[in-house]
PDB file of C-alpha atoms in Angstrom:
ATOM      1  CA  MET A   1     147.857-199.263 -48.075  1.00 72.00           C
ATOM      2  CA  ALA A   2     146.918-195.756 -46.734  1.00 75.00           C
ATOM      3  CA  ALA A   3     148.844-196.890 -43.854  1.00 79.00           C
ATOM      4  CA  TRP A   4     151.547-197.729 -45.142  1.00 83.00           C
ATOM      5  CA  LEU A   5     151.784-195.494 -48.189  1.00 85.00           C
ATOM      6  CA  ALA A   6     152.111-192.770 -45.688  1.00 86.00           C
ATOM      7  CA  SER A   7     155.606-194.054 -44.566  1.00 88.00           C
ATOM      8  CA  VAL A   8     158.742-194.163 -46.319  1.00 90.00           C
ATOM      9  CA  ALA A   9     158.786-196.106 -48.887  1.00 88.00           C
ATOM     10  CA  GLY A  10     155.279-195.466 -49.051  1.00 89.00           C
ATOM     11  CA  ARG A  11     155.919-192.002 -49.897  1.00 92.00           C
ATOM     12  CA  TYR A  12     158.983-192.405 -51.992  1.00 92.00           C
ATOM     13  CA  LEU A  13     156.018-194.624 -54.200  1.00 93.00           C
ATOM     14  CA  LEU A  14     153.356-192.211 -54.862  1.00 94.00           C
ATOM     15  CA  ALA A  15     155.996-189.759 -55.691  1.00 94.00           C
ATOM     16  CA  TRP A  16     157.156-192.061 -58.545  1.00 94.00           C
ATOM     17  CA  GLU A  17     153.523-193.187 -59.599  1.00 95.00           C
ATOM     18  CA  GLN A  18     152.248-188.937 -59.948  1.00 95.00           C
ATOM     19  CA  GLU A  19     154.995-188.109 -61.918  1.00 94.00           C
ATOM     20  CA  ARG A  20     153.754-191.313 -64.471  1.00 94.00           C
ATOM     21  CA  PHE A  21     150.065-190.828 -64.033  1.00 96.00           C
ATOM     22  CA  ASP A  22     151.253-186.941 -64.899  1.00 95.00           C
ATOM     23  CA  GLU A  23     153.519-187.971 -68.247  1.00 94.00           C
ATOM     24  CA  ALA A  24     149.899-190.270 -69.066  1.00 94.00           C
ATOM     25  CA  VAL A  25     147.269-187.848 -68.479  1.00 94.00           C
ATOM     26  CA  THR A  26     148.525-184.389 -69.869  1.00 93.00           C
ATOM     27  CA  ASP A  27     148.015-185.541 -73.943  1.00 89.00           C
ATOM     28  CA  CYS A  28     144.387-187.499 -72.921  1.00 91.00           C
ATOM     29  CA  PHE A  29     141.375-185.350 -74.554  1.00 90.00           C
ATOM     30  CA  GLY A  30     137.462-185.313 -73.977  1.00 92.00           C
ATOM     31  CA  TYR A  31     134.924-184.594 -71.925  1.00 94.00           C
ATOM     32  CA  HIS A  32     135.458-187.592 -68.679  1.00 95.00           C
ATOM     33  CA  ALA A  33     137.600-189.051 -66.714  1.00 95.00           C
ATOM     34  CA  LEU A  34     137.189-190.867 -63.258  1.00 95.00           C
ATOM     35  CA  GLN A  35     141.118-192.309 -60.710  1.00 95.00           C
ATOM     36  CA  LEU A  36     138.829-195.877 -59.245  1.00 94.00           C
ATOM     37  CA  GLY A  37     140.171-196.346 -55.795  1.00 89.00           C
ATOM     38  CA  LEU A  38     143.582-194.567 -53.293  1.00 90.00           C
ATOM     39  CA  PRO A  39     142.542-191.190 -52.836  1.00 89.00           C
ATOM     40  CA  GLN A  40     146.317-190.414 -51.716  1.00 88.00           C
ATOM     41  CA  LEU A  41     147.488-190.144 -55.161  1.00 90.00           C
ATOM     42  CA  ASP A  42     146.018-187.235 -57.858  1.00 92.00           C
ATOM     43  CA  ALA A  43     145.924-188.886 -60.665  1.00 93.00           C
ATOM     44  CA  LEU A  44     144.555-186.837 -62.876  1.00 94.00           C
ATOM     45  CA  ARG A  45     146.042-183.815 -61.873  1.00 92.00           C
ATOM     46  CA  ALA A  46     147.760-182.793 -64.841  1.00 92.00           C
ATOM     47  CA  ASN A  47     145.045-183.687 -67.111  1.00 93.00           C
ATOM     48  CA  ARG A  48     142.169-180.834 -68.988  1.00 92.00           C
ATOM     49  CA  MET A  49     138.369-182.428 -69.125  1.00 94.00           C
ATOM     50  CA  PRO A  50     136.493-180.246 -67.646  1.00 92.00           C
ATOM     51  CA  LYS A  51     134.604-183.645 -65.681  1.00 93.00           C
ATOM     52  CA  ARG A  52     136.991-185.413 -63.096  1.00 94.00           C
ATOM     53  CA  TRP A  53     135.804-187.706 -60.903  1.00 93.00           C
ATOM     54  CA  LEU A  54     137.392-189.342 -57.921  1.00 93.00           C
ATOM     55  CA  ALA A  55     135.653-192.668 -56.759  1.00 92.00           C
ATOM     56  CA  VAL A  56     137.456-194.837 -53.050  1.00 89.00           C
ATOM     57  CA  LEU A  57     135.250-198.306 -52.788  1.00 82.00           C
ATOM     58  CA  GLU A  58     134.667-197.709 -49.264  1.00 70.00           C
ATOM     59  CA  PRO A  59     133.154-195.315 -47.742  1.00 60.00           C
ATOM     60  CA  SER A  60     135.339-196.036 -44.716  1.00 48.00           C
ATOM     61  CA  MET A  61     138.017-194.192 -47.149  1.00 48.00           C
ATOM     62  CA  ALA A  62     136.077-191.146 -47.804  1.00 44.00           C
ATOM     63  CA  THR A  63     135.703-189.911 -44.137  1.00 43.00           C
ATOM     64  CA  ALA A  64     139.194-191.286 -43.716  1.00 44.00           C
ATOM     65  CA  TRP A  65     140.351-188.936 -46.953  1.00 41.00           C
ATOM     66  CA  GLN A  66     138.425-186.385 -45.744  1.00 45.00           C
ATOM     67  CA  ARG A  67     139.706-186.004 -42.408  1.00 47.00           C
ATOM     68  CA  ARG A  68     143.027-185.626 -43.237  1.00 46.00           C
ATOM     69  CA  SER A  69     142.105-182.958 -46.200  1.00 43.00           C
ATOM     70  CA  ASP A  70     144.242-180.885 -44.043  1.00 44.00           C
ATOM     71  CA  ARG A  71     147.016-182.334 -42.863  1.00 43.00           C
ATOM     72  CA  ASN A  72     148.665-185.434 -43.080  1.00 45.00           C
ATOM     73  CA  HIS A  73     150.096-187.906 -40.724  1.00 43.00           C
ATOM     74  CA  GLU A  74     153.508-185.754 -39.645  1.00 46.00           C
ATOM     75  CA  GLY A  75     151.637-182.247 -39.629  1.00 44.00           C
ATOM     76  CA  ALA A  76     152.651-181.273 -43.439  1.00 42.00           C
ATOM     77  CA  PRO A  77     149.706-179.947 -45.835  1.00 40.00           C
ATOM     78  CA  LEU A  78     148.730-182.272 -47.862  1.00 42.00           C
ATOM     79  CA  PRO A  79     149.274-181.030 -52.032  1.00 43.00           C
ATOM     80  CA  PRO A  80     145.616-179.973 -53.052  1.00 41.00           C
ATOM     81  CA  CYS A  81     143.663-182.653 -54.735  1.00 44.00           C
ATOM     82  CA  SER A  82     141.723-181.528 -57.917  1.00 40.00           C
ATOM     83  CA  ALA A  83     139.809-184.587 -58.145  1.00 43.00           C
ATOM     84  CA  ARG A  84     138.039-184.966 -54.353  1.00 70.00           C
ATOM     85  CA  VAL A  85     135.826-187.605 -53.271  1.00 82.00           C
ATOM     86  CA  ALA A  86     132.449-187.492 -55.731  1.00 83.00           C
ATOM     87  CA  LEU A  87     131.194-191.189 -55.122  1.00 88.00           C
ATOM     88  CA  VAL A  88     131.111-194.249 -53.364  1.00 89.00           C
ATOM     89  CA  THR A  89     130.865-197.452 -55.632  1.00 89.00           C
ATOM     90  CA  HIS A  90     132.117-201.663 -56.713  1.00 90.00           C
ATOM     91  CA  ALA A  91     134.576-201.305 -58.334  1.00 90.00           C
ATOM     92  CA  ALA A  92     132.939-203.559 -61.006  1.00 90.00           C
ATOM     93  CA  ALA A  93     129.268-201.993 -60.493  1.00 91.00           C
ATOM     94  CA  LEU A  94     130.393-198.180 -62.039  1.00 92.00           C
ATOM     95  CA  PRO A  95     127.677-195.818 -61.760  1.00 92.00           C
ATOM     96  CA  PHE A  96     128.315-195.378 -65.941  1.00 94.00           C
ATOM     97  CA  ALA A  97     126.433-196.430 -68.620  1.00 94.00           C
ATOM     98  CA  GLU A  98     127.775-198.120 -71.931  1.00 94.00           C
ATOM     99  CA  ASN A  99     131.175-195.783 -73.904  1.00 94.00           C
ATOM    100  CA  THR A 100     130.851-193.293 -71.364  1.00 94.00           C
ATOM    101  CA  LEU A 101     134.388-192.120 -69.971  1.00 96.00           C
ATOM    102  CA  ASP A 102     137.040-191.190 -71.791  1.00 95.00           C
ATOM    103  CA  LEU A 103     140.243-191.967 -69.357  1.00 96.00           C
ATOM    104  CA  VAL A 104     140.094-194.110 -66.116  1.00 96.00           C
ATOM    105  CA  VAL A 105     142.995-194.311 -63.729  1.00 96.00           C
ATOM    106  CA  LEU A 106     143.475-197.600 -61.491  1.00 96.00           C
ATOM    107  CA  PRO A 107     145.562-196.571 -58.836  1.00 94.00           C
ATOM    108  CA  HIS A 108     146.480-200.109 -57.226  1.00 92.00           C
ATOM    109  CA  THR A 109     142.521-200.888 -57.355  1.00 93.00           C
ATOM    110  CA  LEU A 110     143.192-203.817 -59.293  1.00 93.00           C
ATOM    111  CA  GLU A 111     145.143-205.166 -56.482  1.00 89.00           C
ATOM    112  CA  PHE A 112     143.202-205.279 -53.788  1.00 86.00           C
ATOM    113  CA  SER A 113     139.808-206.424 -56.066  1.00 88.00           C
ATOM    114  CA  ALA A 114     138.919-209.548 -55.239  1.00 87.00           C
ATOM    115  CA  ASP A 115     137.742-209.464 -58.596  1.00 91.00           C
ATOM    116  CA  PRO A 116     139.570-207.353 -61.192  1.00 93.00           C
ATOM    117  CA  HIS A 117     139.053-209.273 -64.360  1.00 94.00           C
ATOM    118  CA  ALA A 118     135.467-208.154 -63.326  1.00 94.00           C
ATOM    119  CA  VAL A 119     137.121-204.875 -62.942  1.00 95.00           C
ATOM    120  CA  LEU A 120     138.804-204.523 -66.218  1.00 96.00           C
ATOM    121  CA  ARG A 121     135.456-206.085 -67.553  1.00 95.00           C
ATOM    122  CA  GLU A 122     133.395-203.807 -66.349  1.00 96.00           C
ATOM    123  CA  VAL A 123     136.295-200.444 -67.208  1.00 96.00           C
ATOM    124  CA  GLN A 124     135.960-201.682 -71.024  1.00 96.00           C
ATOM    125  CA  ARG A 125     132.601-201.599 -71.142  1.00 95.00           C
ATOM    126  CA  VAL A 126     132.391-198.064 -69.836  1.00 96.00           C
ATOM    127  CA  LEU A 127     135.330-196.474 -71.706  1.00 96.00           C
ATOM    128  CA  LEU A 128     134.082-194.400 -74.693  1.00 95.00           C
ATOM    129  CA  PRO A 129     136.510-196.064 -78.395  1.00 94.00           C
ATOM    130  CA  GLU A 130     139.547-195.197 -78.224  1.00 93.00           C
ATOM    131  CA  GLY A 131     139.426-193.965 -74.927  1.00 94.00           C
ATOM    132  CA  ARG A 132     142.213-194.675 -72.540  1.00 95.00           C
ATOM    133  CA  LEU A 133     143.142-196.562 -69.791  1.00 97.00           C
ATOM    134  CA  VAL A 134     146.416-195.874 -67.064  1.00 97.00           C
ATOM    135  CA  VAL A 135     146.769-198.983 -64.135  1.00 96.00           C
ATOM    136  CA  CYS A 136     149.577-198.907 -61.493  1.00 95.00           C
ATOM    137  CA  GLY A 137     150.595-201.255 -59.649  1.00 93.00           C
ATOM    138  CA  LEU A 138     153.952-203.507 -57.724  1.00 92.00           C
ATOM    139  CA  ASN A 139     155.566-205.994 -59.655  1.00 92.00           C
ATOM    140  CA  PRO A 140     155.628-208.892 -58.035  1.00 90.00           C
ATOM    141  CA  TRP A 141     158.777-209.770 -59.801  1.00 90.00           C
ATOM    142  CA  SER A 142     161.176-207.203 -57.218  1.00 89.00           C
ATOM    143  CA  LEU A 143     163.329-206.812 -54.288  1.00 87.00           C
ATOM    144  CA  TRP A 144     159.963-205.635 -52.557  1.00 87.00           C
ATOM    145  CA  GLY A 145     158.123-208.080 -53.874  1.00 84.00           C
ATOM    146  CA  TRP A 146     160.910-211.017 -53.709  1.00 85.00           C
ATOM    147  CA  GLY A 147     161.039-210.175 -50.241  1.00 82.00           C
ATOM    148  CA  GLN A 148     156.624-210.027 -49.586  1.00 82.00           C
ATOM    149  CA  LEU A 149     157.311-214.087 -50.742  1.00 81.00           C
ATOM    150  CA  ARG A 150     159.801-214.765 -48.754  1.00 79.00           C
ATOM    151  CA  ALA A 151     157.371-213.281 -45.745  1.00 79.00           C
ATOM    152  CA  ARG A 152     154.595-216.025 -46.627  1.00 77.00           C
ATOM    153  CA  LEU A 153     156.554-218.605 -47.809  1.00 81.00           C
ATOM    154  CA  LEU A 154     157.780-218.273 -43.734  1.00 78.00           C
ATOM    155  CA  ALA A 155     155.418-218.086 -42.272  1.00 74.00           C
ATOM    156  CA  ARG A 156     152.985-221.026 -44.052  1.00 75.00           C
ATOM    157  CA  VAL A 157     156.305-223.220 -42.485  1.00 76.00           C
ATOM    158  CA  GLY A 158     155.013-221.577 -39.387  1.00 73.00           C
ATOM    159  CA  LEU A 159     158.216-218.992 -38.851  1.00 72.00           C
ATOM    160  CA  LYS A 160     156.022-216.186 -37.965  1.00 69.00           C
ATOM    161  CA  ARG A 161     158.062-214.903 -35.286  1.00 69.00           C
ATOM    162  CA  SER A 162     160.656-214.181 -37.482  1.00 71.00           C
ATOM    163  CA  ARG A 163     161.825-210.900 -37.816  1.00 67.00           C
ATOM    164  CA  TRP A 164     162.035-212.089 -42.077  1.00 65.00           C
ATOM    165  CA  ALA A 165     158.394-213.258 -41.636  1.00 69.00           C
ATOM    166  CA  ARG A 166     157.440-209.657 -41.590  1.00 75.00           C
ATOM    167  CA  PRO A 167     156.657-208.247 -45.056  1.00 75.00           C
ATOM    168  CA  PHE A 168     157.513-205.146 -46.298  1.00 76.00           C
ATOM    169  CA  LEU A 169     154.537-204.591 -48.493  1.00 81.00           C
ATOM    170  CA  PRO A 170     150.234-203.927 -47.890  1.00 79.00           C
ATOM    171  CA  GLU A 171     149.319-208.127 -46.276  1.00 74.00           C
ATOM    172  CA  ALA A 172     146.208-207.453 -47.709  1.00 72.00           C
ATOM    173  CA  GLY A 173     146.193-207.794 -51.664  1.00 72.00           C
ATOM    174  CA  GLU A 174     147.092-210.116 -54.441  1.00 81.00           C
ATOM    175  CA  PHE A 175     150.128-208.119 -56.825  1.00 87.00           C
ATOM    176  CA  ILE A 176     150.389-208.983 -60.686  1.00 92.00           C
ATOM    177  CA  GLY A 177     152.560-208.436 -63.370  1.00 90.00           C
ATOM    178  CA  HIS A 178     152.511-205.888 -65.748  1.00 91.00           C
ATOM    179  CA  ARG A 179     152.941-209.397 -68.758  1.00 92.00           C
ATOM    180  CA  ARG A 180     149.660-210.565 -66.924  1.00 93.00           C
ATOM    181  CA  LEU A 181     147.796-207.772 -67.025  1.00 95.00           C
ATOM    182  CA  ARG A 182     148.805-206.719 -70.793  1.00 94.00           C
ATOM    183  CA  ASP A 183     148.037-210.608 -71.397  1.00 95.00           C
ATOM    184  CA  TRP A 184     144.099-209.588 -69.800  1.00 95.00           C
ATOM    185  CA  LEU A 185     143.846-206.221 -71.753  1.00 95.00           C
ATOM    186  CA  GLN A 186     144.529-207.971 -75.326  1.00 93.00           C
ATOM    187  CA  LEU A 187     141.894-210.212 -74.081  1.00 93.00           C
ATOM    188  CA  LEU A 188     139.281-207.342 -73.122  1.00 93.00           C
ATOM    189  CA  GLY A 189     139.986-205.064 -76.268  1.00 92.00           C
ATOM    190  CA  LEU A 190     142.545-202.482 -74.776  1.00 94.00           C
ATOM    191  CA  GLU A 191     145.702-202.643 -76.406  1.00 94.00           C
ATOM    192  CA  VAL A 192     148.349-201.709 -74.718  1.00 95.00           C
ATOM    193  CA  GLU A 193     150.138-198.321 -76.014  1.00 94.00           C
ATOM    194  CA  SER A 194     153.511-197.895 -73.737  1.00 93.00           C
ATOM    195  CA  CYS A 195     154.943-199.661 -70.111  1.00 94.00           C
ATOM    196  CA  ARG A 196     157.044-198.036 -67.487  1.00 94.00           C
ATOM    197  CA  MET A 197     158.984-199.341 -64.303  1.00 94.00           C
ATOM    198  CA  GLY A 198     160.678-197.429 -61.706  1.00 92.00           C
ATOM    199  CA  CYS A 199     160.851-197.507 -58.424  1.00 93.00           C
ATOM    200  CA  TYR A 200     163.993-199.391 -58.351  1.00 92.00           C
ATOM    201  CA  ARG A 201     164.839-199.051 -54.888  1.00 91.00           C
ATOM    202  CA  PRO A 202     165.054-202.097 -52.368  1.00 88.00           C
ATOM    203  CA  ALA A 203     162.470-202.244 -49.035  1.00 85.00           C
ATOM    204  CA  LEU A 204     164.214-199.490 -47.133  1.00 84.00           C
ATOM    205  CA  GLN A 205     162.014-197.448 -44.387  1.00 82.00           C
ATOM    206  CA  SER A 206     164.651-194.815 -44.096  1.00 85.00           C
ATOM    207  CA  GLU A 207     164.681-191.634 -45.489  1.00 88.00           C
ATOM    208  CA  LEU A 208     168.157-192.019 -45.232  1.00 91.00           C
ATOM    209  CA  TRP A 209     169.066-195.189 -46.888  1.00 89.00           C
ATOM    210  CA  LEU A 210     166.841-194.600 -49.882  1.00 88.00           C
ATOM    211  CA  GLN A 211     168.263-191.589 -50.756  1.00 89.00           C
ATOM    212  CA  ARG A 212     171.716-192.968 -50.897  1.00 91.00           C
ATOM    213  CA  CYS A 213     170.221-195.372 -53.029  1.00 89.00           C
ATOM    214  CA  SER A 214     169.605-193.390 -55.607  1.00 90.00           C
ATOM    215  CA  TRP A 215     172.495-194.618 -58.378  1.00 92.00           C
ATOM    216  CA  MET A 216     169.813-197.766 -58.216  1.00 91.00           C
ATOM    217  CA  GLU A 217     167.807-195.804 -60.098  1.00 89.00           C
ATOM    218  CA  ARG A 218     170.169-195.127 -62.900  1.00 91.00           C
ATOM    219  CA  ALA A 219     171.280-198.388 -62.866  1.00 91.00           C
ATOM    220  CA  GLY A 220     168.036-200.343 -62.902  1.00 87.00           C
ATOM    221  CA  ALA A 221     166.524-198.701 -65.449  1.00 88.00           C
ATOM    222  CA  ARG A 222     169.386-199.399 -67.814  1.00 89.00           C
ATOM    223  CA  TYR A 223     170.585-203.622 -66.572  1.00 90.00           C
ATOM    224  CA  TRP A 224     167.236-204.625 -65.513  1.00 89.00           C
ATOM    225  CA  PRO A 225     164.348-202.947 -66.830  1.00 89.00           C
ATOM    226  CA  ILE A 226     162.571-205.788 -65.650  1.00 89.00           C
ATOM    227  CA  LEU A 227     163.012-205.804 -62.122  1.00 90.00           C
ATOM    228  CA  GLY A 228     161.031-202.762 -61.250  1.00 91.00           C
ATOM    229  CA  ASN A 229     159.045-202.376 -58.211  1.00 92.00           C
ATOM    230  CA  ALA A 230     156.274-200.586 -59.907  1.00 93.00           C
ATOM    231  CA  TYR A 231     154.786-199.959 -62.851  1.00 95.00           C
ATOM    232  CA  CYS A 232     152.858-197.805 -65.239  1.00 96.00           C
ATOM    233  CA  MET A 233     151.084-199.549 -67.540  1.00 96.00           C
ATOM    234  CA  VAL A 234     148.748-196.703 -70.987  1.00 96.00           C
ATOM    235  CA  ALA A 235     146.245-199.026 -72.629  1.00 96.00           C
ATOM    236  CA  VAL A 236     143.624-198.198 -74.937  1.00 96.00           C
ATOM    237  CA  LYS A 237     140.368-199.225 -76.226  1.00 95.00           C
ATOM    238  CA  ARG A 238     139.872-200.214 -79.704  1.00 91.00           C
ATOM    239  CA  VAL A 239     136.939-201.566 -81.404  1.00 85.00           C
ATOM    240  CA  ARG A 240     137.340-203.338 -83.989  1.00 77.00           C
ATOM    241  CA  GLY A 241     135.305-203.424 -87.267  1.00 68.00           C
ATOM    242  CA  LEU A 242     134.702-199.452 -87.253  1.00 60.00           C
ATOM    243  CA  ARG A 243     134.316-197.432 -89.720  1.00 60.00           C
ATOM    244  CA  LEU A 244     133.936-193.538 -90.563  1.00 53.00           C
ATOM    245  CA  LEU A 245     131.087-192.495 -92.435  1.00 58.00           C
ATOM    246  CA  GLY A 246     131.141-189.245 -94.899  1.00 58.00           C
ATOM    247  CA  PRO A 247     128.331-187.112 -95.439  1.00 60.00           C
ATOM    248  CA  ALA A 248     125.044-188.420 -96.372  1.00 57.00           C
ATOM    249  CA  TRP A 249     124.927-185.727 -99.261  1.00 57.00           C
ATOM    250  CA  ARG A 250     126.859-186.007-102.584  1.00 58.00           C
ATOM    251  CA  PRO A 251     128.209-183.177-104.399  1.00 56.00           C
ATOM    252  CA  LYS A 252     126.976-181.524-107.440  1.00 54.00           C
ATOM    253  CA  ARG A 253     129.859-182.880-110.456  1.00 55.00           C
ATOM    254  CA  VAL A 254     129.551-179.327-111.795  1.00 50.00           C
ATOM    255  CA  ALA A 255     132.807-179.132-113.284  1.00 52.00           C
ATOM    256  CA  ALA A 256     131.891-182.765-114.953  1.00 52.00           C
ATOM    257  CA  GLU A 257     127.963-181.444-116.173  1.00 56.00           C
ATOM    258  CA  GLN A 258     130.592-178.052-118.034  1.00 57.00           C
ATOM    259  CA  VAL A 259     132.530-180.047-119.597  1.00 52.00           C
ATOM    260  CA  ALA A 260     129.746-182.127-121.156  1.00 57.00           C
ATOM    261  CA  VAL A 261     128.063-178.782-121.815  1.00 53.00           C
ATOM    262  CA  ALA A 262     130.974-177.664-123.856  1.00 57.00           C
ATOM    263  CA  ARG A 263     131.364-180.865-126.077  1.00 62.00           C
ATOM    264  CA  GLN A 264     128.080-180.852-126.771  1.00 64.00           C
ATOM    265  CA  ALA A 265     128.365-177.157-127.676  1.00 61.00           C
ATOM    266  CA  SER A 266     131.979-177.975-129.770  1.00 63.00           C
ATOM    267  CA  ALA A 267     129.925-180.934-131.954  1.00 62.00           C
ATOM    268  CA  ALA A 268     127.358-178.820-132.672  1.00 62.00           C
ATOM    269  CA  GLN A 269     129.967-176.394-134.262  1.00 63.00           C
ATOM    270  CA  LEU A 270     131.374-178.668-136.249  1.00 56.00           C
ATOM    271  CA  ASP A 271     128.293-180.299-137.614  1.00 62.00           C
ATOM    272  CA  GLY A 272     127.391-176.430-138.676  1.00 61.00           C
ATOM    273  CA  GLU A 273     130.626-175.746-140.591  1.00 58.00           C
ATOM    274  CA  GLY A 274     130.733-179.588-141.798  1.00 57.00           C
ATOM    275  CA  GLN A 275     127.110-178.510-143.533  1.00 56.00           C
ATOM    276  CA  SER A 276     127.716-174.573-144.845  1.00 51.00           C
ATOM    277  CA  PRO A 277     128.079-174.133-148.758  1.00 53.00           C
ATOM    278  CA  ALA A 278     131.456-173.570-149.860  1.00 46.00           C
TER     279      ALA A 278
END
């Protein structure tokens, strides 16, 4: 995946996802945020939580990112990353206690996981109630997804040498549709708040032709919005049955006591007037 993200189409995808992450995490408040995977993207750049961590899934990924922290494949400086690699962990066994994180972002983490259900269950465990989860993934029902499916079908029938059998996207990983992911999240009590689709340009590795197809962004968002090559989904952890408790003390009923005393005084005064001689 890292090698593909260094290509023309990969940088185009990263630029779109960076904008979506900036929009999704800007207004997320709390103390602890975690980005799980994909160090090429600074998903927590726009967030203002005091504790932000970047976790990678393989030790080799952390080593490679540290070596490339100064220059990318073209020799240009990398954008500043506020969340450096803080830990190496397994996506389905996070080293955090239950209900401790306010925000978790998963940039393509589920697609390259052996058990995406276990990863989501672990994320649901470490999230605080009303904590947010932001997921970015590739849409299998898109121009890129259909090209990948065609390449796999041709490879199965023995036409690997055909130019139509060359996969455009990384061969590893299983892409998850946004409707399927929505069902998984609802089963875990994660309510989907929003889902943005984007990257409507075709499978091209030419900077010039990608620029010429920029009109497809506006047309796709209007005429075929669900066929975007990528999506960004935001979900909130809902815990049913929670009730906010009020203060343990009870306020004194000063006003009620004053009214009662006034009534007693008035009654005594009336009794005295009634008993006085004419």
